[in-house]
Amino acid sequence: MSTTNLETPHRVQNLDPVTFEVLKNGFVNLVDQMAEQMLRTCYSFVIYNRDFSCALCDARGNTVMQGTQDISVHVGTLHLTAKAVLEDFTDDIHPGDVFLVNDPYRGGTHFSDVRVILPVFHDEKLIALMQTNGHWADVGGSNPGSFDITAKEHYGEGLRIPPVRIYSKGQYLADVVKIIVMNMRIPEERIGDLRSQVEAAKVGEKQLKEMIEKYGIDTVLVAFEEVQNYVERLMKAKIKALPKGQWETVDYIDMDPQVGDSLIPIHVKMTITESEIAYDLSNSHPYISCFLNAGFGSALSGTYAGTKTFFPDIPLNSGFYRVVKIYLPENSVVNAPSPVAVSGYCSGAFEKIMNACFELWSNIMPERAIACSFNLEYLLIGGYDLRQDSSEYFMWYDWMAGGHGGRIDRDGANTTSPVFGVGLSVQPCEGQERLSPVITTKHEIIIDSAGPGKYRGGCGVEKGGILTNVNQTVMSYCCDRSRSITWGIMGGLPSIAQGAILNPGKKDESFLGTIFSNIELKKGDSFTRPSAGGGGLGDPLARDINAVLEDVIDEYVSIERAKLDYGVVIHEIDRDIDVFEVDIAATLKERDYIRQNRHRWLETNPLLVEQMYNNGEINQMDVIRRYGVVMDYQTNKALPISTEQYRESMKKRSLAFW
């Protein structure tokens, strides 16, 4: 049995309000200064595009403050890795020491998230820990980029680094670092990122010592506790005003590759009492045979992040964690033990936990309701770059923006970073093309990708590329929601299926799905993949007709889907000058037709839907939105078990509100 257990505060508030506010904001600035240093000195293009986070922790390892653009999953775990260092080294920590850790079974996320922890001393006494966490583009393992869908255990996923000392009393331990980076691809880049993180932590140390010189050590240490107590008080005050009771829901990972036809449930039950919020994930599925499992730390963080989204005005530190209690069953997809593979947790269990939390909180705080958002995905290509005279190894490591869910009074955000980390930047194609022999061929909003609703989801994006001068090159993909399609709430409809396509439009075109590894590539091979839009919120037939018309003009919705999804019949007069006409009589008739038939559509035999799809009578969006059928789009076969599970979800989230 695993539960959260954090220390309670030992002090009451005793700083004057002005000093408290100055120091609280000073701690935020301190962490942001660390981030700025890291951004300007890192070697990895992945880190440069903000896949990193920093934190100030107190001497017990508790998070005092995060920065303003940190990645949600990182921040919710940084206190755990700080505590891991304290547990392993206890009294053997000295001024000038620096530690490294990436262990997902000790509170980390996955092996690619490598944390540098620098202890800060005052008068020979440990007072704080500075922590910088960067996503290294490769940490070894069987695949470039360290994502291997075939790995059932972590040994194929990269180097597991327990808390290890890399500086001892100011002395750089080059031999230790060399052992680590020589087990990774492009070791010189890894050393560059490591040095960047160390120097960023030193910036935090310098900033803190300047604050101590100005305000005094006692005042700063009291402020460490007070900013945590402050967040705890704010959260408890919020909780007191909330309705009390229990709410529960379930979201799904697409599948266990060894099983095939069956969605993998992640069950989240939330209880609100007078003083705390408690989550119980005990009915979640046992861990599965691929890397989409979450370790304890990342599942914990998914719950924190899903909750924090609904309290944007409250800072995030360990005071927040004191009032949010979480139970994660051992040996499950949300608490996988060593050595079970967990590197794909971010596309797997983590975002499912977050979106499940979104749905629960949408019931409690409907003024902030939001439907399901698109799934984070990583596409990785690694091999030898032959553009120069001497071939060098390259890593093309990409993620995309997509659509967030429809909201209670407005459409979802288009083409936004994933909920995994809204601080992520969309990587500029020009930078990617300069660093790697991969040319971007398209990067555009996908028409009809938004889940229909009274307030539609945000639109997703399609991005394609072609390889130029490469050798010994392979591609891997970490994603989900080709089966557990991004769903709507309160009557809204799903978005579209995600997944990558190799050589689109060519004779050897193939749909590769959402998880694959080591697909061999050669010069001239091309690929494309969509990100889903967000799910819709509210009945699509209640959407304002003029809003549908505007979406058609903006090319967010096609004329065809305006009729099929919204029941709005639109005629094109002159697209060049955006002249369209709504047929009101036909619209009323079409909406009435949909109302009379949509319950029946969700009862249609999946095998009949499969036949209609393969005969070209309906398309993929019809399969998903009208019939709620889950298909394997590599074989174009309906999946009856997954369909039953997904239809049950649609009946609760959509049909029940029609």
XYZ file of C-alpha atoms in Angstrom, residues 43 64 246 347 542:
5
model
C 22.990 22.130 -25.245
C 9.238 25.949 -1.144
C -17.533 11.579 -3.356
C 1.443 9.717 -22.847
C -27.275 23.475 -28.951
